[in-house]
Short mmCIF file of C-alpha atoms and ligand atoms in Angstrom, two decimals:
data_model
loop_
_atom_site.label_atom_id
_atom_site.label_comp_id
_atom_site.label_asym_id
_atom_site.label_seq_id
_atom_site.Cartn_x
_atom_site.Cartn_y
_atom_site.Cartn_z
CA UNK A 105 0.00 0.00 0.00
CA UNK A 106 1.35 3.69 -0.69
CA UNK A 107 2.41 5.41 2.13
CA UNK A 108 0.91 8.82 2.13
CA UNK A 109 2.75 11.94 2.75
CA UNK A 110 2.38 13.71 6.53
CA UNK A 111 3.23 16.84 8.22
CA UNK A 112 4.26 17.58 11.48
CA UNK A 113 1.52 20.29 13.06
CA UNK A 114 2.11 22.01 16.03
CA UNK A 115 -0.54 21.43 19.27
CA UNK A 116 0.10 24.77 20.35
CA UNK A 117 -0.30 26.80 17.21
CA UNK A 118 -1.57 24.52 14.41
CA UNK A 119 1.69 25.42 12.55
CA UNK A 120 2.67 23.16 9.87
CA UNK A 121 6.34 21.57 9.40
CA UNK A 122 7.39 18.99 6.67
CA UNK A 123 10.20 17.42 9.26
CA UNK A 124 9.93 16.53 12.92
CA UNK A 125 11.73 18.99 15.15
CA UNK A 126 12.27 19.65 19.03
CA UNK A 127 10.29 22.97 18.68
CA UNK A 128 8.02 24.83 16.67
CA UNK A 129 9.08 27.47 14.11
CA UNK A 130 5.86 29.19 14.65
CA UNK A 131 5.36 29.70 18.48
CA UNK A 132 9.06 28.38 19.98
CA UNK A 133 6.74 25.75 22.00
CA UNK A 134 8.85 22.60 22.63
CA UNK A 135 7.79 19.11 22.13
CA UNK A 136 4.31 20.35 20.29
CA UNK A 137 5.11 18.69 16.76
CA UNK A 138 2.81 16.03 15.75
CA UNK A 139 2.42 14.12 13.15
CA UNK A 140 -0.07 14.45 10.88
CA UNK A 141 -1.36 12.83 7.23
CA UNK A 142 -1.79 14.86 4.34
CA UNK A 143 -2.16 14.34 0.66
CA UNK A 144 -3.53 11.73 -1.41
CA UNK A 145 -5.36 10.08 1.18
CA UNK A 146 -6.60 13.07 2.96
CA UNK A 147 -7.68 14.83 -0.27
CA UNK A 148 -9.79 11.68 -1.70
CA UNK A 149 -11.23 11.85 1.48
CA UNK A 150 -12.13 15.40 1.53
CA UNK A 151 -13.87 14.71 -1.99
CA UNK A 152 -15.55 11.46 -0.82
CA UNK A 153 -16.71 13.50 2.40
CA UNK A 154 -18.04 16.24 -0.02
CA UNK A 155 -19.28 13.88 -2.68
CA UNK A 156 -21.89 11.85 0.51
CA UNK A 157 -22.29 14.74 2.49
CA UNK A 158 -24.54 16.17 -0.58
CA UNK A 159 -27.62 17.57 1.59
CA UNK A 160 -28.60 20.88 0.79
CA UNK A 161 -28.98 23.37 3.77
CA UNK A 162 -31.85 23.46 5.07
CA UNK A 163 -34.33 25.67 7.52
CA UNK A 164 -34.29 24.57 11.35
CA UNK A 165 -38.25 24.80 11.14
CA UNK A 166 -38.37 22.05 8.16
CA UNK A 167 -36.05 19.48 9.92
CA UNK A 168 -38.68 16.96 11.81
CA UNK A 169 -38.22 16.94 15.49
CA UNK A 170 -38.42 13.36 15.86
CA UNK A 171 -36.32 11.86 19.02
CA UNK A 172 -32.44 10.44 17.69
CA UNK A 173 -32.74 6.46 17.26
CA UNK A 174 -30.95 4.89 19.78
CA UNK A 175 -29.97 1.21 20.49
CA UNK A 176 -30.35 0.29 24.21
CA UNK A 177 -28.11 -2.47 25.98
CA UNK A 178 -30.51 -2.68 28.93
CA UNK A 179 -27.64 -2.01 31.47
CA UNK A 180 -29.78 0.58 33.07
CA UNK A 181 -26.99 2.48 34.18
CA UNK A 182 -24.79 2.46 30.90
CA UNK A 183 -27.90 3.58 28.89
CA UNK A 184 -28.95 6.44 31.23
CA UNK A 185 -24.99 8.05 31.10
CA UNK A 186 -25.04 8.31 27.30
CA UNK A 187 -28.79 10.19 27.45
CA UNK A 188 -30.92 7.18 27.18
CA UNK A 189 -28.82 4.48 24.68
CA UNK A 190 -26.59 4.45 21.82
CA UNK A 191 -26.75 6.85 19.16
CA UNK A 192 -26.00 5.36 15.92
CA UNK A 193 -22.89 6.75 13.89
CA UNK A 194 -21.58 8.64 17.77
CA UNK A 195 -18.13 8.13 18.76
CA UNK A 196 -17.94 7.37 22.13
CA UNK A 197 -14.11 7.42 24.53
CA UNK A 198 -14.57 5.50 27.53
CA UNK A 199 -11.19 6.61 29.76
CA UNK A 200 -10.06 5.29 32.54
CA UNK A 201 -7.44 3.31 34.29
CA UNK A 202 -5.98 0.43 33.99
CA UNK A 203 -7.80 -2.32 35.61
CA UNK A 204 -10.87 -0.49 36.31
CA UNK A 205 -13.12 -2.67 34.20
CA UNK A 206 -13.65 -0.87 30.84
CA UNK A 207 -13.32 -3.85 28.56
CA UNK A 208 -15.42 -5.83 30.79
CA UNK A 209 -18.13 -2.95 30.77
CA UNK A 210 -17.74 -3.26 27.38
CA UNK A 211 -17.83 -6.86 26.29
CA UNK A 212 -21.04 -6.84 28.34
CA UNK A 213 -22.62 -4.00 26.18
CA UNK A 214 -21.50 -6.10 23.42
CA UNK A 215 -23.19 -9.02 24.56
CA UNK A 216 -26.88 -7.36 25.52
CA UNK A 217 -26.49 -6.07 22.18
CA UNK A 218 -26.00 -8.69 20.40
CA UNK A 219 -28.84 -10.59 22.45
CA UNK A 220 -31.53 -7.59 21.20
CA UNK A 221 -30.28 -8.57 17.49
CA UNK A 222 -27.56 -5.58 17.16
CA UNK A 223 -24.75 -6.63 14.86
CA UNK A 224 -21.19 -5.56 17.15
CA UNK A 225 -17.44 -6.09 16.66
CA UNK A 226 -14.92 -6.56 19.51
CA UNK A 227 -11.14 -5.32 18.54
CA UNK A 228 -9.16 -6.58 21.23
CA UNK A 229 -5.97 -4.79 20.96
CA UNK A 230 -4.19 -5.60 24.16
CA UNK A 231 -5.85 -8.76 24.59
CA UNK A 232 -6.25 -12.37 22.37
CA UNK A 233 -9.45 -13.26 21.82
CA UNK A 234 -8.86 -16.08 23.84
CA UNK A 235 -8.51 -14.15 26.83
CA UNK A 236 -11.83 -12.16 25.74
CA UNK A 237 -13.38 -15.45 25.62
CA UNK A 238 -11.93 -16.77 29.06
CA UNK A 239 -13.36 -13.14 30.76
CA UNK A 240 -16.78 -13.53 28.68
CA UNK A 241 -17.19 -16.82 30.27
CA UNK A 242 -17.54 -14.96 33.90
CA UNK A 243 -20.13 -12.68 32.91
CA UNK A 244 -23.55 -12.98 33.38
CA UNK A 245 -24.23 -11.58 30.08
CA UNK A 246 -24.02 -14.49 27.18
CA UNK A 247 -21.15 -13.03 24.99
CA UNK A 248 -21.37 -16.46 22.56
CA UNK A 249 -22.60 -14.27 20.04
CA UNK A 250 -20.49 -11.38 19.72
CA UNK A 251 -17.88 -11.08 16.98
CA UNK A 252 -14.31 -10.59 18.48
CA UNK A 253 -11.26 -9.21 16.43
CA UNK A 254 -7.31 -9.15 17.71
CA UNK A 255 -6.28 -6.22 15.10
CA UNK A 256 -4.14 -2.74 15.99
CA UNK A 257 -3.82 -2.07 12.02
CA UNK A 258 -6.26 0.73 11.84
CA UNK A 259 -7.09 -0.11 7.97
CA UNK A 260 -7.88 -3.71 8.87
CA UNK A 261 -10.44 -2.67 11.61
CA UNK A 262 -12.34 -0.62 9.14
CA UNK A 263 -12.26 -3.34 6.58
CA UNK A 264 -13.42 -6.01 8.76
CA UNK A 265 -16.27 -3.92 10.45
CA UNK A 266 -17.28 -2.62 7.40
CA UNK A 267 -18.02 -6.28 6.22
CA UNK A 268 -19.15 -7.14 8.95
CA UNK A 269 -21.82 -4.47 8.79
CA UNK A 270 -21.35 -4.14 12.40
CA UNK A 271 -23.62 -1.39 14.22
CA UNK A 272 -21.71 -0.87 17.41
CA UNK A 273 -17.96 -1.10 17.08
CA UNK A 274 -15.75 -1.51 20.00
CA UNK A 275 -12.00 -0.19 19.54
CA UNK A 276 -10.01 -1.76 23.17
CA UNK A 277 -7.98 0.39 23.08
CA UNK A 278 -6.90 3.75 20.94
CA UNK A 279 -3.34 3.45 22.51
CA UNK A 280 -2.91 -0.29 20.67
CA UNK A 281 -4.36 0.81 17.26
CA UNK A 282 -2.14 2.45 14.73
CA UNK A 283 -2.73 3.66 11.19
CA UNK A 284 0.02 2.10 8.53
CA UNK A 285 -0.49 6.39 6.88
CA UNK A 286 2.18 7.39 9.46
CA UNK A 287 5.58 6.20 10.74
CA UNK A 288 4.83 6.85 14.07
CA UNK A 289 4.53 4.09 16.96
CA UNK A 290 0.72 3.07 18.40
CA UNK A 291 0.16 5.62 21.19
CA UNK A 292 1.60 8.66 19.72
CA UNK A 293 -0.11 11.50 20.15
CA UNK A 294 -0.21 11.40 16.27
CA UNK A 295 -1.17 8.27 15.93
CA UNK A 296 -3.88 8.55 18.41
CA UNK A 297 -5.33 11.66 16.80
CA UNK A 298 -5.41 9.95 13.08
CA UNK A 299 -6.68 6.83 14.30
CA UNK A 300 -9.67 8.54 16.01
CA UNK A 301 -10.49 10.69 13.34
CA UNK A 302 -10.45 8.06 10.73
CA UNK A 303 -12.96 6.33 13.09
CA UNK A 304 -14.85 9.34 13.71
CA UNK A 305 -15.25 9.21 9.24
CA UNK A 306 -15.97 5.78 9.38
CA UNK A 307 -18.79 6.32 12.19
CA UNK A 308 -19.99 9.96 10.29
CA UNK A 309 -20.13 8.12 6.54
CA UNK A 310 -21.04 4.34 7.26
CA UNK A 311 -23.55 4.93 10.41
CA UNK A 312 -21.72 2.46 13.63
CA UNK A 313 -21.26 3.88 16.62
CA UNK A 314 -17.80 3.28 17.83
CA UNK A 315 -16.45 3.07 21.19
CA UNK A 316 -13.08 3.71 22.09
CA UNK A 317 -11.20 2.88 24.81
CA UNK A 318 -8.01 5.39 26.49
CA UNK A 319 -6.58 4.86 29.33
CA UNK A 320 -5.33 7.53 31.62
CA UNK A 321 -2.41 7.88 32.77
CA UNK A 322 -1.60 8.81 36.58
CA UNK A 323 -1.81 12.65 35.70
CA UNK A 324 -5.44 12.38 35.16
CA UNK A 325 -5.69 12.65 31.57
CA UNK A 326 -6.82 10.24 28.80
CA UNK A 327 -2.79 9.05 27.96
CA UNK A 328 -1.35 11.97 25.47
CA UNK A 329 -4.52 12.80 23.47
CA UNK A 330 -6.53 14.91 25.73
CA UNK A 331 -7.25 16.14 22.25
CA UNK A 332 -9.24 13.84 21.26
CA UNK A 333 -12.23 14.75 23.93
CA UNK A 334 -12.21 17.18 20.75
CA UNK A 335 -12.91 15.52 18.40
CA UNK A 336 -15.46 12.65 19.62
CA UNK A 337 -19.32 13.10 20.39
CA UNK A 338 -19.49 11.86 23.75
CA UNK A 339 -16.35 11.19 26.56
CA UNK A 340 -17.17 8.75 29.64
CA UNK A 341 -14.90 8.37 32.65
CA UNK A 342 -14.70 5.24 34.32
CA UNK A 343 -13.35 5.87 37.60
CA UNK A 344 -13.61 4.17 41.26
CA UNK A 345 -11.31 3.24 43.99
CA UNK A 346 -9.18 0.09 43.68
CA UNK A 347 -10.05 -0.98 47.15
CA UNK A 348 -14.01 -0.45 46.58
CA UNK A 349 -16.02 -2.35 44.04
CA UNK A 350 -18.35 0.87 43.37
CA UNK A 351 -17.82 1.75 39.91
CA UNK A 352 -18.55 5.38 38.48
CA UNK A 353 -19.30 5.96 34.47
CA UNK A 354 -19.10 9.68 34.43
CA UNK A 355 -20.25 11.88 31.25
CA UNK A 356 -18.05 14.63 31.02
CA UNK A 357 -18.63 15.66 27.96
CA UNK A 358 -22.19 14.45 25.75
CA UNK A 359 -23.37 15.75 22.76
CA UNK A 360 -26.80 13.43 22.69
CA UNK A 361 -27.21 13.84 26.54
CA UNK A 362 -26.92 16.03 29.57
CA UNK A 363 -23.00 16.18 31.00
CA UNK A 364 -22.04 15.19 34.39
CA UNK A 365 -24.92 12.55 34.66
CA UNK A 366 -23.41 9.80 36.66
CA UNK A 367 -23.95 5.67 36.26
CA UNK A 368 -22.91 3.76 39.57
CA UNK A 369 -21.55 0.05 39.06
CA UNK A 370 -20.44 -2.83 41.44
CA UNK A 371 -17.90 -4.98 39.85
CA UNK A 372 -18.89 -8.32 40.71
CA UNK A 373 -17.36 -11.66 40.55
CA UNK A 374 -19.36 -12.22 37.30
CA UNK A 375 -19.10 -8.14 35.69
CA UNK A 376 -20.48 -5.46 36.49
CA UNK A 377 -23.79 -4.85 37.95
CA UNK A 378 -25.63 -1.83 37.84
CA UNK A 379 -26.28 -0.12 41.46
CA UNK A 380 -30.49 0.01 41.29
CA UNK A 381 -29.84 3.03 44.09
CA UNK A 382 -27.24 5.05 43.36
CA UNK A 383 -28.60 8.06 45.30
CA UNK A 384 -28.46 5.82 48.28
CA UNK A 385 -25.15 3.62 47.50
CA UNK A 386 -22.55 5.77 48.94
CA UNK A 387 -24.00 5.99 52.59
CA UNK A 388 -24.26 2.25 52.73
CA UNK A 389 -22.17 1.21 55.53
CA UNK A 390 -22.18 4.78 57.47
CA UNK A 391 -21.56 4.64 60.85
CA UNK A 392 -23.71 6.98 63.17
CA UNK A 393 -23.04 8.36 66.64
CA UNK A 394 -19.35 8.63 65.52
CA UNK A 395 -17.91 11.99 65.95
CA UNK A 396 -16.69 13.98 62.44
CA UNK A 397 -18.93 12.99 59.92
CA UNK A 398 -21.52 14.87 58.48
CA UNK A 399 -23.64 14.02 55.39
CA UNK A 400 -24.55 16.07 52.65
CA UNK A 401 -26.26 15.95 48.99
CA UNK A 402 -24.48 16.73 46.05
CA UNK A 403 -26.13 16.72 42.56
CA UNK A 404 -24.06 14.93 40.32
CA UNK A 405 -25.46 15.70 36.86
CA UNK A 406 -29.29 15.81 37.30
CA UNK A 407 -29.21 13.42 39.98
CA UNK A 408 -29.05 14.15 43.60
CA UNK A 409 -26.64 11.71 45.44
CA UNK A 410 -26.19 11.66 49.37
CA UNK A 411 -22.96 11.40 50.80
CA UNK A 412 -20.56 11.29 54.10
CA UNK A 413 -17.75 13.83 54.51
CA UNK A 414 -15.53 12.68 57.50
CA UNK A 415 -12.89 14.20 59.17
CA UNK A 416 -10.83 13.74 61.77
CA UNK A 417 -8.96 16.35 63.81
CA UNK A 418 -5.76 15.22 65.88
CA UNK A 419 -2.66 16.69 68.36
CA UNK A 420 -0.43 17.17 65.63
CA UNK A 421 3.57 15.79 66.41
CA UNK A 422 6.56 18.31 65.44
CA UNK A 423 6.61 20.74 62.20
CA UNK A 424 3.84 22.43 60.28
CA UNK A 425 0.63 20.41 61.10
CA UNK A 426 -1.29 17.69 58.27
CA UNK A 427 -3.74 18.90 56.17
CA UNK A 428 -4.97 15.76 53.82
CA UNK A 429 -7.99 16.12 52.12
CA UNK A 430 -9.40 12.87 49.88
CA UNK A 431 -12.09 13.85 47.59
CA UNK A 432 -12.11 17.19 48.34
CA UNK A 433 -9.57 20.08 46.53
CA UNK A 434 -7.25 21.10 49.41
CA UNK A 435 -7.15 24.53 48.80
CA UNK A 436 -10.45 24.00 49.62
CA UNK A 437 -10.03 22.82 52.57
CA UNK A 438 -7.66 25.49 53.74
CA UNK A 439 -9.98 28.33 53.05
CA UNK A 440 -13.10 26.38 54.96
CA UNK A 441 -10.23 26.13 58.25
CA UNK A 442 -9.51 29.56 57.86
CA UNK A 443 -13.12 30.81 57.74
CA UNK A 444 -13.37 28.33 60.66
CA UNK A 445 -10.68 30.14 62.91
CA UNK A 446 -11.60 33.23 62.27
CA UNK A 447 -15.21 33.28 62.08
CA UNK A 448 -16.50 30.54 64.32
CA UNK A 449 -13.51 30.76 67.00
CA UNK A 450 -11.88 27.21 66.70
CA UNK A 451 -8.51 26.85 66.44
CA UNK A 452 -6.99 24.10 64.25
CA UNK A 453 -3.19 25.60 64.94
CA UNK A 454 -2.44 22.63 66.55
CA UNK A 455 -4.00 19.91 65.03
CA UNK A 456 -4.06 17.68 62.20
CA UNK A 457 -6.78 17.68 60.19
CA UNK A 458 -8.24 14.90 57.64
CA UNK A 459 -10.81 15.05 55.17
CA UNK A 460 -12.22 12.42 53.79
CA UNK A 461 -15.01 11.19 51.49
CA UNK A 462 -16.77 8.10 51.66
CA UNK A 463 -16.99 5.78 48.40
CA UNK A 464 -14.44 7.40 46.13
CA UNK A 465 -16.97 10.47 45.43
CA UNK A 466 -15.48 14.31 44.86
CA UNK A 467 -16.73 17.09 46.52
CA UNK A 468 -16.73 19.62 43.31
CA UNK A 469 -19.28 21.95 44.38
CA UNK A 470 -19.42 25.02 46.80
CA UNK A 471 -22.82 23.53 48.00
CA UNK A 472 -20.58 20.69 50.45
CA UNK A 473 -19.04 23.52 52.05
CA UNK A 474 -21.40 23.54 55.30
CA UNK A 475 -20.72 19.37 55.88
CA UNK A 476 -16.80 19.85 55.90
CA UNK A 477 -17.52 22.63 58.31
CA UNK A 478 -19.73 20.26 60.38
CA UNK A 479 -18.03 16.77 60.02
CA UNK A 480 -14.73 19.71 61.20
CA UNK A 481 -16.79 20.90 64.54
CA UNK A 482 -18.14 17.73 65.44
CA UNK A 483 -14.67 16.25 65.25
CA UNK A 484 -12.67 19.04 67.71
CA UNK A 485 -15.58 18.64 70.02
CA UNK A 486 -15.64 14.55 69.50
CA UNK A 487 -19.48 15.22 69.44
CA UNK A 488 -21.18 13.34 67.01
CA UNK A 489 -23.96 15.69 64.71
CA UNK A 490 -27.53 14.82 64.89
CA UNK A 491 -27.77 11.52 62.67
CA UNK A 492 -30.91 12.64 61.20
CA UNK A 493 -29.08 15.89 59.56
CA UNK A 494 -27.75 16.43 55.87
CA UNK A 495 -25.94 19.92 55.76
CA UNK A 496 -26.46 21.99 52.39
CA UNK A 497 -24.88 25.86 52.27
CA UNK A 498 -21.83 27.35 50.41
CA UNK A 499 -19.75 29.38 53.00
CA UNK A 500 -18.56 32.89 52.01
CA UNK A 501 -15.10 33.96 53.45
CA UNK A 502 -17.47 36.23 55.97
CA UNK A 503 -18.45 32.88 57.49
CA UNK A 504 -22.17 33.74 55.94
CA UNK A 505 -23.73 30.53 54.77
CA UNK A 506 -25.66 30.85 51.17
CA UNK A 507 -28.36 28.79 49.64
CA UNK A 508 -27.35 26.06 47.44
CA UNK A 509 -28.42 25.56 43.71
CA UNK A 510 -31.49 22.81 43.21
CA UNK A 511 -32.51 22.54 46.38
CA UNK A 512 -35.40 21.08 45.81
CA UNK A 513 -34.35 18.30 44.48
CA UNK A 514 -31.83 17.38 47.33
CA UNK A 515 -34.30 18.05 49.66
CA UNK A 516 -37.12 15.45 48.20
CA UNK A 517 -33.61 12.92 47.92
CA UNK A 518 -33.17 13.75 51.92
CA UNK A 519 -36.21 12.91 52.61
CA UNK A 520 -36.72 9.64 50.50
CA UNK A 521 -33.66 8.59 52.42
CA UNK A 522 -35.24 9.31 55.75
CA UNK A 523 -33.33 11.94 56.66
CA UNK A 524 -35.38 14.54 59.66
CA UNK A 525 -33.46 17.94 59.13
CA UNK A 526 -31.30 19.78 56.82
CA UNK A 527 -29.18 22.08 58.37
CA UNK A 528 -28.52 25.09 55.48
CA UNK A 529 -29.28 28.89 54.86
CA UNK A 530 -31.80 31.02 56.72
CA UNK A 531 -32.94 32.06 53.33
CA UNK A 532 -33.59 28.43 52.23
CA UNK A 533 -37.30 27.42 51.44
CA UNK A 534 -39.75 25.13 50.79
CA UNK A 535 -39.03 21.23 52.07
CA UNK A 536 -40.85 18.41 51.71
CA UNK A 537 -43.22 17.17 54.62
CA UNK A 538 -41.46 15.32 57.25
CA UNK A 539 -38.03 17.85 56.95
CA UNK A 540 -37.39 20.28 59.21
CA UNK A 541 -35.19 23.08 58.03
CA UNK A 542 -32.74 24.80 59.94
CA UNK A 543 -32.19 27.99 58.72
CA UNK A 544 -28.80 29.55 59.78
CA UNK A 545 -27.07 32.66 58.82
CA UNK A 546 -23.31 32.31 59.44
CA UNK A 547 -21.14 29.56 60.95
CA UNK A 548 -21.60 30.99 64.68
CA UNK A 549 -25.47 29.41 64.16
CA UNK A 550 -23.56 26.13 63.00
CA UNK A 551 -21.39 25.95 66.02
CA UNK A 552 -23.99 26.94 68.59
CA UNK A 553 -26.44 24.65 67.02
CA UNK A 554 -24.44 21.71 66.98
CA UNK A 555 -23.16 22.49 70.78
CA UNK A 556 -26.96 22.27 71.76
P1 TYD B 700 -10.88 -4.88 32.98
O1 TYD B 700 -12.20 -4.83 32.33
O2 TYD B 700 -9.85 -5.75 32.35
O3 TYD B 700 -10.26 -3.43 33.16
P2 TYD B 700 -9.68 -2.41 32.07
O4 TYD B 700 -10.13 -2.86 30.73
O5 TYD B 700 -10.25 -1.08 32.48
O6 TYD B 700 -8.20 -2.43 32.22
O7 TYD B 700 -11.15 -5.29 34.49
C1 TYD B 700 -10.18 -5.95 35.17
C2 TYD B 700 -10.50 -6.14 36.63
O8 TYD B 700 -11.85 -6.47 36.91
C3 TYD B 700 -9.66 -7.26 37.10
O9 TYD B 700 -9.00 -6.82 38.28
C4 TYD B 700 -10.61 -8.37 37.36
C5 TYD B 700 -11.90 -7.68 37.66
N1 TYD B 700 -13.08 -8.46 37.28
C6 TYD B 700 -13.99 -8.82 38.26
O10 TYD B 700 -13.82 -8.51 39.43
N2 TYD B 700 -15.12 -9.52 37.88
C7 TYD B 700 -15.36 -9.87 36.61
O11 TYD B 700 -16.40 -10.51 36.32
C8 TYD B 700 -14.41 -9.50 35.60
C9 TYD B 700 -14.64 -9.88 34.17
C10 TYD B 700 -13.29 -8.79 35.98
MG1 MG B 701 -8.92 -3.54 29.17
#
């Protein structure tokens, strides 16, 4: 096959170079050249592109407004993250890492979709199919059925979904899959890129959805091509704690669905198993009458989820005193201490101080402010809170404590869950019967309220 010609484009700039160098004529950036394909097979694309993509324009008011098609797996949780199924010709990255149970999510969707007569194809990259077939065999999900392929040559994926006439195609993973149109080694950035926007084509032009697979790497991002969150239609985080076996498939990006939504998993000793109360999952296990833990609701997409900040104040040993916050951004932390010292009269000079949240879950949100202030109090004092409270208020640097956003719905969620009393702003309004709200204006109310 004739190799086509490439550039080397900078990430920075977008300037173009015909050889590789350390840094970029155009901006002085170092390490920014990648390589990119050009020529014959880029322009017959281009014309092929323009030659099926011959709709006219049309008015917004003429196009119908029927609901996208969309091709469920019936893993309740799966479906619900991408906005209610599969949307034919989407291209889906699933990141994550290692470990965390991405192909196995996978095969299964690959399975239930075969099972509701969905044709699917499997490239295994990193695996043989023989190992696919030894994990299929623990799933609950019959995977007899699907189609698997051990291929990294880009081309040869295409080909063989394309006769196939496979609906859903799974790429595991983008890292292993390399197109033979540049010299570059699987996992470039380069090679990355191409590879996902030939896939993205082959999705656009022949109608599959395709899933790939990135890992991350221990900086957070998906391995090198951050870019490619980009380029694809929808980008799902699989993340959880080693140590737990809750699973979390996060949308953080969605063009057919709303972002942030949130699927909870349990990996299982036969796959993963979708949580039928997520709102509820992550106080499982909760200890009340202990001292430093407070529970709040955070909305996690559209869904309210209730969950246990803990922490845990100590005599601190020589030097500058521990601050460790899990699940919580530290700087965070250290501004909700400060506005504790100063405003509400503890002092924390002395102490260590932990911060930790329960089932792998993030505080992200202003909103949590008020149960790290709490789970904080009821810690120095070793006084447990009420065990019937959830906590809901951002705190200002004044020490003032403001409303949170959709209260409503964390209210209704704190009541489901049997929860008495939410502890939150003075201006907050209107709970549901059997809540009691206690309406506070700074965090001198918190501490005096929590002494009583
Ligand atoms: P895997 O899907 O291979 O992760 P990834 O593709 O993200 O690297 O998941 C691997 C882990 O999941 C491995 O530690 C074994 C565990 N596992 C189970 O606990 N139960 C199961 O049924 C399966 C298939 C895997
Ligand atoms: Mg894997």
């Amino acid at each position: 096959m004739r190799k086509s010609r490439s550039v080397f484009r900078c990430t920075e700039c977008g300037a173009e170079q015909p050889k590789w160098a350390g840094r970029c004529d155009g901006c002085g950036a170092w390490n920014t050249l990648v390589e990119e394909a050009v020529g014959r097979t880029g322009g017959r694309a281009v014309r092929q592109a323009l030659q099926t993509s011959g709709s006219p324009p049309v008015r917004l008011s003429a196009l119908t407004s029927g609901a996208l098609p969309r091709w469920r797996t019936g893993l309740a949780e799966f479906d619900f993250v991408l906005g209610g199924g599969i949307v034919p010709g989407s291209v889906v990255l699933v990141g994550g890492e290692p470990g965390i149970g991405k192909s196995t999510l996978l095969l299964q969707c690959a399975a239930r979709l075969e099972a509701a007569g969905v044709p699917t194809l499997y490239v295994s990259g990193e695996e043989s199919p023989e190992q696919v077939r030894l994990r299929a065999t623990r799933l609950t999900e019959d995977a007899g059925a699907v189609h698997v392929l051990g291929e990294t040559r880009l081309e040869a994926i295409v080909h063989h979904a394309a006769a196939l006439g496979a609906r859903v195609v799974f790429v595991d993973s983008i890292q292993t899959t390399y197109t033979e149109a540049l010299e570059g080694a699987p996992g470039n950035v380069g090679q990355v890129r191409d590879c996902a926007a030939r896939l993205m084509r082959f999705a656009k032009e022949a109608g599959p959805a395709v899933f790939l697979v990135g890992h991350v790497t221990k900086g957070g991002g998906i391995a090198g091509p951050r870019t490619l969150e980009h380029i694809v239609d929808t980008v799902l985080y699989f993340e959880g704690e080693a140590t737990l076996d809750h699973r979390i498939l996060r949308a953080v990006k969605n063009r057919f669905g709303s972002v942030d939504e949130i699927g909870v998993f349990r990996m299982t000793g036969a796959g993963l198993e979708p949580v039928p109360d997520p709102a509820a999952a992550f106080l499982a296990g909760r200890h009340t009458g202990v001292s430093g833990s407070a529970v709040t609701a955070l909305m996690e997409g559209t869904r309210p989820v209730l969950v246990e900040v803990q922490a845990l104040a100590s005599k601190a040993g020589f030097g500058t005193p521990q601050r460790v916050a899990t699940g919580l951004d530290h700087r965070r932390l250290a501004v909700l201490l400060a506005v504790l010292e100063r405003r509400g009269g503890l002092s924390f000079e002395a102490l260590d101080v932990f911060v930790n949240v329960t089932g792998g879950v993030r505080l992200a949100e202003p909103s949590t402010d008020l149960a790290v202030l709490a789970a904080l109090v009821s810690s120095v004092r070793d006084r447990p809170v009420p065990a019937d409270a959830v906590f809901l208020g951002e705190v200002g640097l004044g020490g003032e404590i403001r409303p949170v956003a959709a209260l409503e719905r964390r209210l209704a969620e704190a009541a489901r869950q049997g929860f008495r009393r939410v502890f939150c702003s003075a201006r907050a309004r209107g709970a549901p019967e059997g809540l009691e709200l206690v309406g506070m204006e700074g965090i001198g109310d918190l501490a005096r309220r929590l002494a009583a």
